[in-house]
Amino acid sequence: MRHHLLYRSHAAKNIIEGVIIIRRASRKHCTASGRRSYFGDDLSHSRSPPKLQDHLPQHPRLGSTIAQKRVPDSTLSQSISATIEDEILGRARIILHSSTVPDTAQVEELLQACEEFASLISEEIQSLRQTTSNRTTPASNLLALEEIQDNPSARDRKDVFLTVPAMTAAAQLISSTAHKIITDPKIYITPKLLSAYVNIQSLLGRPRSLPEVFQLYASKPFPKSKTTPLVFATPNPNKPTAHIPLSVIDTALNAAIQTKDLPLCFDIIKYSVCTRAFQYHKFLRRAFVPISGAVLAPFAVYKLASELSGHLSNMDAAVATDVLFAGILAYVGFTATIGVVAVTTFNDQMDRVTWASGTPLRERWMREEERMLIDRIAGAWGFQQRSRRGEEEGPDWEALREWVGMRGMILDRTELMDGME
């Protein structure tokens, strides 16, 4: 069953790649046959289109139809949507309508297929928008009307403007299907599923549902296996294993920044790096070993002092042990204190967002990822030129400044700006 699903996924991917290759090849042919563009002014030359059968994957439904004739771009986009509906929605309905807990591997394969489709659709939408923006000028529009009147076959080439909405509809289909899968009560959200879902929505430019999924990842009730009817257990949202990986958070925040949605950026930070699960995980991963070493250091130092005191002949062994223990422990303690202060006060990575005076060092270290992400938002919303920093204005910028202040941080500290030292 698993190999069959993988075969269908790769076959559908090859279909879409073939459709895109044909569309681009047709577009290149129109440009190379004496026309400067789809709506050029040189229509005197006419050539037969190149053979495209070599670019097309062999498929019983689409292969023969597209290979026999040149299909307009709108029809190609409809073929892509039909392929997605056949290959993605069919498998999704089986999982969603099942009364038992689906296999995690099948769900991961389905979201992986959605991610592959999303990547192809995203690349094609960007290509189409760039092509359309280069050709939708007043002059090109007038030339298009004249060409369509003089040459009826030119009507097919105007279908390029219909492919962006068609591709957008396909993107909406993939996005909604992935959301239905990830929010289904029977499906347990694993780190792989979360990463795949975030990649899908980021590629399609639809990150509005990411904060909701971040909440579900930590608090969604999961079904107990081998129970009929299904019995759900409530997880602990504060446990370290419920944290969201920083790489996933970066992908989600970058998608939110590209959409220029400031409240969405705030929500992504709130439900990711500001959670107790993320902080507990950071403490266990980065502070547990140093703290354990600090707890065990006095015992190790005392053992070392006892061994060294036996080599001293001019001092009593007990006195020598006490002196050596105090000296070595003081050296280790002072050195470790300097290291902790250096780590918690390091600020070379700060750009526009810094900590407010009086913020405890432990809080600065624990919330450094939060400050880093807010700093990235400030850099995306503000001027890129350092000489113009401080000139930003508007409701979004004021909301950002107020939100940063409520988090115990300062946006554009005056004494750290250029020329204000």
Coordinates of C-alpha atoms in Angstrom, one line a residue:
M1 CA 0.0 0.0 0.0
R2 CA 2.8 2.4 0.9
H3 CA 4.7 1.8 -2.3
H4 CA 1.5 2.3 -4.3
L5 CA 0.9 5.7 -2.6
L6 CA 4.4 6.7 -3.3
Y7 CA 4.0 5.7 -7.0
R8 CA 0.8 7.7 -7.3
S9 CA 2.5 10.8 -5.7
H10 CA 5.5 10.7 -8.0
A11 CA 3.2 10.1 -11.0
A12 CA 1.1 13.2 -10.1
K13 CA 4.2 15.2 -9.6
N14 CA 5.6 14.2 -13.0
I15 CA 2.3 15.2 -14.6
I16 CA 2.4 18.7 -13.2
E17 CA 6.1 19.1 -14.1
G18 CA 5.2 18.0 -17.6
V19 CA 2.4 20.5 -17.8
I20 CA 4.6 23.3 -16.7
I21 CA 7.4 22.4 -19.1
I22 CA 4.9 22.4 -22.0
R23 CA 3.4 25.7 -21.0
R24 CA 6.9 27.3 -20.8
A25 CA 8.0 25.7 -24.0
S26 CA 5.0 27.0 -25.8
R27 CA 5.6 30.4 -24.5
K28 CA 9.3 30.3 -25.6
H29 CA 8.1 29.2 -29.1
C30 CA 5.8 32.1 -29.4
T31 CA 8.6 34.4 -28.5
A32 CA 11.2 32.8 -30.9
S33 CA 8.9 32.7 -33.9
G34 CA 9.4 36.3 -34.9
R35 CA 7.4 37.8 -32.1
R36 CA 8.9 39.9 -29.4
S37 CA 6.4 38.7 -26.8
Y38 CA 2.9 37.4 -26.6
F39 CA 1.6 40.7 -27.8
G40 CA 4.5 41.9 -30.0
D41 CA 4.2 43.9 -33.2
D42 CA 6.1 41.5 -35.5
L43 CA 3.6 38.9 -36.8
S44 CA 5.0 38.3 -40.2
H45 CA 6.7 35.0 -39.4
S46 CA 5.0 31.8 -38.6
R47 CA 6.5 28.5 -37.5
S48 CA 5.1 25.2 -36.5
P49 CA 5.5 24.5 -32.8
P50 CA 8.3 22.2 -31.7
K51 CA 7.6 18.6 -30.7
L52 CA 6.8 18.5 -27.1
Q53 CA 6.2 14.8 -26.7
D54 CA 9.7 14.3 -25.3
H55 CA 9.0 16.6 -22.4
L56 CA 5.7 15.0 -21.4
P57 CA 5.5 12.1 -18.9
Q58 CA 3.6 9.2 -20.3
H59 CA 0.2 9.2 -18.6
P60 CA -3.0 7.5 -19.9
R61 CA -5.2 10.5 -19.1
L62 CA -3.2 13.6 -19.9
G63 CA -0.3 12.3 -22.0
S64 CA -2.0 11.7 -25.3
T65 CA -4.3 14.7 -25.1
I66 CA -1.5 17.3 -24.5
A67 CA 1.0 15.7 -26.8
Q68 CA -1.4 15.8 -29.8
K69 CA -2.1 19.5 -29.8
R70 CA -1.1 22.7 -28.1
V71 CA -3.4 23.2 -25.1
P72 CA -4.1 26.8 -23.9
D73 CA -2.6 27.8 -20.6
S74 CA -6.0 27.9 -18.9
T75 CA -6.7 24.3 -19.9
L76 CA -3.3 23.3 -18.6
S77 CA -4.0 24.9 -15.2
Q78 CA -7.4 23.1 -15.1
S79 CA -5.5 19.9 -15.7
I80 CA -3.2 20.6 -12.8
S81 CA -6.2 21.3 -10.5
A82 CA -7.9 18.1 -11.7
T83 CA -4.7 16.1 -11.0
I84 CA -4.5 17.6 -7.5
E85 CA -8.1 16.8 -6.9
D86 CA -7.6 13.2 -8.0
E87 CA -4.3 12.5 -6.2
I88 CA -4.6 14.6 -3.0
L89 CA -8.3 14.9 -2.2
G90 CA -9.0 11.2 -2.8
R91 CA -6.4 10.1 -0.3
A92 CA -7.4 12.8 2.1
R93 CA -11.0 11.7 2.1
I94 CA -10.0 8.2 3.0
I95 CA -8.1 9.5 6.0
L96 CA -10.7 12.0 7.1
H97 CA -13.7 9.7 6.8
S98 CA -12.0 6.8 8.5
S99 CA -13.4 5.8 11.9
T100 CA -10.0 4.5 13.2
V101 CA -6.7 6.2 13.9
P102 CA -4.9 6.5 10.5
D103 CA -1.3 5.4 10.1
T104 CA 1.1 8.1 10.8
A105 CA 3.3 7.1 7.8
Q106 CA 0.4 7.5 5.4
V107 CA -0.4 11.0 6.8
E108 CA 3.2 12.0 6.5
E109 CA 3.3 10.8 2.8
L110 CA 0.1 12.7 2.0
L111 CA 1.5 16.0 3.5
Q112 CA 4.8 15.3 1.7
A113 CA 2.9 15.1 -1.6
C114 CA 1.0 18.3 -0.8
E115 CA 4.4 19.9 -0.1
E116 CA 5.7 18.8 -3.5
F117 CA 2.6 20.2 -5.3
A118 CA 2.9 23.4 -3.3
S119 CA 6.5 23.9 -4.3
L120 CA 5.6 23.4 -8.0
I121 CA 2.6 25.7 -7.8
S122 CA 4.6 28.4 -5.9
E123 CA 7.3 28.5 -8.5
E124 CA 4.8 28.6 -11.4
I125 CA 2.8 31.4 -9.8
Q126 CA 6.0 33.5 -9.3
S127 CA 7.0 32.9 -12.9
L128 CA 3.5 33.8 -14.2
R129 CA 3.3 37.0 -12.1
Q130 CA 6.7 38.1 -13.3
T131 CA 5.8 37.4 -16.9
T132 CA 2.5 39.2 -16.6
S133 CA 4.0 42.2 -14.8
N134 CA 6.5 42.6 -17.7
R135 CA 3.8 42.6 -20.3
T136 CA 0.8 44.4 -18.8
T137 CA 1.7 47.9 -19.9
P138 CA -0.6 50.3 -21.7
A139 CA 1.3 49.8 -24.9
S140 CA 1.2 46.0 -24.7
N141 CA -2.5 46.1 -24.1
L142 CA -3.2 48.2 -27.2
L143 CA -0.9 45.9 -29.2
A144 CA -2.8 42.9 -27.8
L145 CA -6.2 44.3 -29.0
E146 CA -4.8 45.0 -32.5
E147 CA -3.2 41.5 -32.7
I148 CA -6.4 39.7 -31.6
Q149 CA -8.4 41.6 -34.3
D150 CA -5.9 40.9 -37.1
N151 CA -5.0 37.3 -36.1
P152 CA -7.7 35.1 -34.5
S153 CA -5.2 32.5 -33.5
A154 CA -3.7 35.0 -31.1
R155 CA -6.7 34.7 -28.8
D156 CA -5.2 31.5 -27.3
R157 CA -2.2 33.4 -26.2
K158 CA -4.2 35.7 -24.0
D159 CA -4.9 32.8 -21.7
V160 CA -1.7 33.5 -19.9
F161 CA -3.6 36.0 -17.8
L162 CA -6.1 33.3 -16.8
T163 CA -3.4 31.0 -15.4
V164 CA -2.6 33.0 -12.3
P165 CA -6.2 32.8 -10.9
A166 CA -6.3 29.1 -11.8
M167 CA -3.0 28.4 -10.1
T168 CA -4.3 30.4 -7.1
A169 CA -7.3 28.2 -6.9
A170 CA -5.1 25.2 -7.0
A171 CA -3.0 26.7 -4.1
Q172 CA -6.2 27.2 -2.2
L173 CA -7.2 23.6 -2.7
I174 CA -3.9 22.3 -1.4
S175 CA -3.9 24.7 1.6
S176 CA -7.4 23.8 2.7
T177 CA -6.8 20.1 2.3
A178 CA -3.6 20.3 4.4
H179 CA -5.5 22.3 7.1
K180 CA -8.3 19.7 7.2
I181 CA -5.8 16.9 7.7
I182 CA -3.7 18.7 10.4
T183 CA -6.8 19.7 12.4
D184 CA -8.6 16.3 12.2
P185 CA -9.2 15.0 15.8
K186 CA -8.0 11.5 14.9
I187 CA -4.5 12.7 13.7
Y188 CA -1.7 13.2 16.2
I189 CA 0.5 16.1 15.1
T190 CA 4.1 14.9 15.0
P191 CA 7.1 17.2 14.4
K192 CA 7.3 15.9 10.8
L193 CA 3.7 16.7 10.2
L194 CA 4.1 20.2 11.7
S195 CA 7.2 20.9 9.7
A196 CA 5.5 19.8 6.4
Y197 CA 2.3 21.8 7.1
V198 CA 4.3 25.0 7.8
N199 CA 6.3 24.5 4.6
I200 CA 3.1 24.0 2.6
Q201 CA 1.5 27.2 3.9
S202 CA 4.7 29.1 3.6
L203 CA 5.2 28.1 -0.1
L204 CA 1.6 28.9 -0.9
G205 CA 1.8 32.3 0.9
R206 CA -1.1 31.4 3.3
P207 CA 0.3 31.5 6.9
R208 CA -2.8 32.7 8.6
S209 CA -3.6 29.4 10.2
L210 CA -0.1 28.8 11.6
P211 CA -0.8 30.2 15.1
E212 CA -3.8 28.0 15.4
V213 CA -1.7 24.9 14.4
F214 CA 1.0 25.9 16.9
Q215 CA -1.6 25.9 19.6
L216 CA -2.9 22.5 18.5
Y217 CA 0.6 21.1 18.4
A218 CA 0.9 21.6 22.2
S219 CA -2.6 21.1 23.4
K220 CA -4.5 19.0 20.9
P221 CA -6.1 15.9 22.5
F222 CA -4.6 12.8 21.0
P223 CA -6.4 9.5 20.5
K224 CA -5.4 6.4 22.5
S225 CA -4.4 3.5 20.3
K226 CA -6.5 0.4 20.0
T227 CA -9.7 1.8 21.6
T228 CA -13.2 1.6 20.1
P229 CA -14.8 4.1 20.2
L230 CA -11.9 6.5 20.2
V231 CA -10.8 7.8 23.6
F232 CA -8.8 11.0 23.6
A233 CA -6.2 12.0 26.2
T234 CA -5.3 15.6 27.1
P235 CA -1.6 16.4 26.8
N236 CA 0.4 18.7 29.0
P237 CA 1.2 21.8 26.8
N238 CA 4.1 22.8 29.1
K239 CA 6.2 19.7 28.7
P240 CA 9.5 20.2 26.9
T241 CA 8.6 17.8 24.1
A242 CA 5.7 20.1 23.1
H243 CA 8.1 22.9 22.0
I244 CA 8.2 24.0 18.4
P245 CA 11.6 23.7 16.7
L246 CA 13.3 27.0 15.9
S247 CA 13.7 26.2 12.2
V248 CA 9.9 25.8 11.9
I249 CA 9.4 29.1 13.7
D250 CA 11.8 30.8 11.3
T251 CA 9.9 29.5 8.3
A252 CA 6.6 30.6 9.7
L253 CA 7.8 34.0 10.6
N254 CA 9.4 34.6 7.2
A255 CA 6.1 33.7 5.5
A256 CA 4.2 36.1 7.8
I257 CA 6.7 38.9 7.0
Q258 CA 6.3 38.3 3.3
T259 CA 2.6 38.8 3.6
K260 CA 3.2 42.0 5.6
D261 CA 0.8 40.9 8.4
L262 CA 2.1 42.4 11.6
P263 CA -0.6 40.9 14.0
L264 CA 0.2 37.5 12.5
C265 CA 3.9 37.9 13.3
F266 CA 3.0 38.7 16.9
D267 CA 0.8 35.6 17.2
I268 CA 3.5 33.4 15.7
I269 CA 6.0 34.6 18.3
K270 CA 3.4 34.4 21.1
Y271 CA 2.6 30.8 20.5
S272 CA 6.1 29.5 19.7
V273 CA 9.1 31.0 21.6
C274 CA 7.0 32.6 24.4
T275 CA 5.6 29.3 25.6
R276 CA 6.8 27.4 28.7
A277 CA 7.4 24.3 26.6
F278 CA 10.0 26.2 24.5
Q279 CA 11.7 27.7 27.6
Y280 CA 11.8 24.4 29.4
H281 CA 13.3 22.7 26.4
K282 CA 15.9 25.4 26.1
F283 CA 16.8 25.1 29.8
L284 CA 17.2 21.3 29.6
R285 CA 19.2 21.5 26.4
R286 CA 21.5 24.3 27.1
A287 CA 21.5 25.0 30.9
F288 CA 21.0 21.6 32.5
V289 CA 24.6 20.4 32.0
P290 CA 26.3 23.6 33.2
I291 CA 24.1 23.7 36.3
S292 CA 24.7 20.1 37.0
G293 CA 28.4 20.8 36.7
A294 CA 28.1 23.7 39.1
V295 CA 26.3 21.5 41.7
L296 CA 28.9 18.7 41.4
A297 CA 31.9 21.1 41.3
P298 CA 32.3 21.4 45.2
F299 CA 32.5 17.6 45.5
A300 CA 35.1 17.3 42.7
V301 CA 37.1 20.2 44.1
Y302 CA 37.1 18.7 47.6
K303 CA 38.3 15.4 46.2
L304 CA 41.1 17.2 44.3
A305 CA 42.1 19.2 47.4
S306 CA 42.3 16.0 49.5
E307 CA 44.7 14.4 46.9
L308 CA 46.9 17.5 46.7
S309 CA 47.2 17.9 50.5
G310 CA 49.0 14.6 50.7
H311 CA 51.9 16.1 48.7
L312 CA 52.5 19.0 51.1
S313 CA 54.9 18.3 54.0
N314 CA 55.0 21.8 55.5
M315 CA 51.3 21.9 56.5
D316 CA 48.9 19.7 58.3
A317 CA 46.8 17.6 55.9
A318 CA 43.5 18.8 57.2
V319 CA 44.5 22.4 57.1
A320 CA 46.0 22.0 53.6
T321 CA 42.8 20.4 52.4
D322 CA 40.7 23.3 53.7
V323 CA 43.0 25.9 52.1
L324 CA 43.2 24.2 48.8
F325 CA 39.5 23.6 48.7
A326 CA 38.7 27.2 49.4
G327 CA 41.2 28.5 46.8
I328 CA 40.2 26.2 44.0
L329 CA 36.5 26.6 44.6
A330 CA 36.9 30.4 44.6
Y331 CA 38.8 30.3 41.3
V332 CA 36.2 28.1 39.7
G333 CA 33.3 30.2 41.1
F334 CA 34.7 33.6 40.0
T335 CA 35.6 32.3 36.5
A336 CA 32.2 30.7 36.0
T337 CA 30.5 34.0 37.2
I338 CA 32.4 36.0 34.7
G339 CA 31.5 33.5 32.0
V340 CA 27.7 33.7 32.9
V341 CA 27.8 37.5 32.8
A342 CA 29.5 37.5 29.5
V343 CA 27.0 35.1 27.9
T344 CA 23.9 36.8 29.3
T345 CA 25.1 40.4 28.4
F346 CA 26.4 39.6 24.9
N347 CA 24.7 42.1 22.5
D348 CA 26.6 42.1 19.3
Q349 CA 23.8 40.2 17.6
M350 CA 21.3 43.0 18.5
D351 CA 20.3 45.4 15.7
R352 CA 17.3 47.5 16.5
V353 CA 15.7 45.8 19.5
T354 CA 17.5 45.8 22.9
W355 CA 16.6 44.9 26.4
A356 CA 15.2 47.6 28.7
S357 CA 17.3 48.5 31.7
G358 CA 16.7 46.4 34.8
T359 CA 15.8 43.2 32.9
P360 CA 17.3 40.3 34.9
L361 CA 20.1 38.4 33.2
R362 CA 18.4 35.1 33.5
E363 CA 15.4 36.5 31.7
R364 CA 17.5 38.0 28.9
W365 CA 19.1 34.7 28.3
M366 CA 15.9 32.7 28.4
R367 CA 14.0 35.1 26.1
E368 CA 16.8 35.8 23.6
E369 CA 15.1 33.9 20.8
E370 CA 12.0 36.1 21.3
R371 CA 14.1 39.3 21.1
M372 CA 15.8 38.0 18.0
L373 CA 12.6 37.3 16.2
I374 CA 11.2 40.7 17.2
D375 CA 14.4 42.3 15.9
R376 CA 13.8 40.6 12.6
I377 CA 10.3 42.0 12.4
A378 CA 11.6 45.5 13.1
G379 CA 14.2 45.2 10.4
A380 CA 11.5 44.1 7.9
W381 CA 9.1 46.9 8.7
G382 CA 11.6 49.7 9.1
F383 CA 13.9 51.4 6.6
Q384 CA 16.9 49.3 5.4
Q385 CA 19.2 52.3 5.3
R386 CA 20.9 52.9 8.7
S387 CA 20.9 56.6 8.1
R388 CA 17.1 56.7 8.0
R389 CA 16.4 54.7 11.1
G390 CA 14.2 56.6 13.5
E391 CA 12.2 58.2 10.7
E392 CA 9.6 55.4 10.5
E393 CA 6.0 56.3 11.3
G394 CA 2.5 55.0 10.8
P395 CA 0.1 52.8 12.7
D396 CA 2.0 49.6 12.2
W397 CA 5.2 51.0 13.4
E398 CA 3.6 52.6 16.5
A399 CA 1.9 49.3 17.3
L400 CA 5.3 47.5 16.9
R401 CA 7.0 50.0 19.2
E402 CA 4.2 49.7 21.8
W403 CA 4.3 45.9 21.7
V404 CA 8.0 45.8 22.0
G405 CA 7.8 48.1 25.1
M406 CA 5.2 45.7 26.7
R407 CA 7.7 42.8 26.3
G408 CA 10.4 44.6 28.3
M409 CA 12.4 45.7 25.3
I410 CA 13.3 49.0 23.6
L411 CA 13.0 49.7 19.8
D412 CA 15.7 52.0 18.5
R413 CA 17.5 52.9 21.7
T414 CA 18.6 56.5 21.2
E415 CA 22.2 56.1 22.6
L416 CA 22.8 53.2 20.3
M417 CA 21.8 54.9 17.0
D418 CA 24.3 56.3 14.5
G419 CA 25.4 59.8 15.5
M420 CA 23.9 59.6 19.0
E421 CA 26.8 58.1 20.9

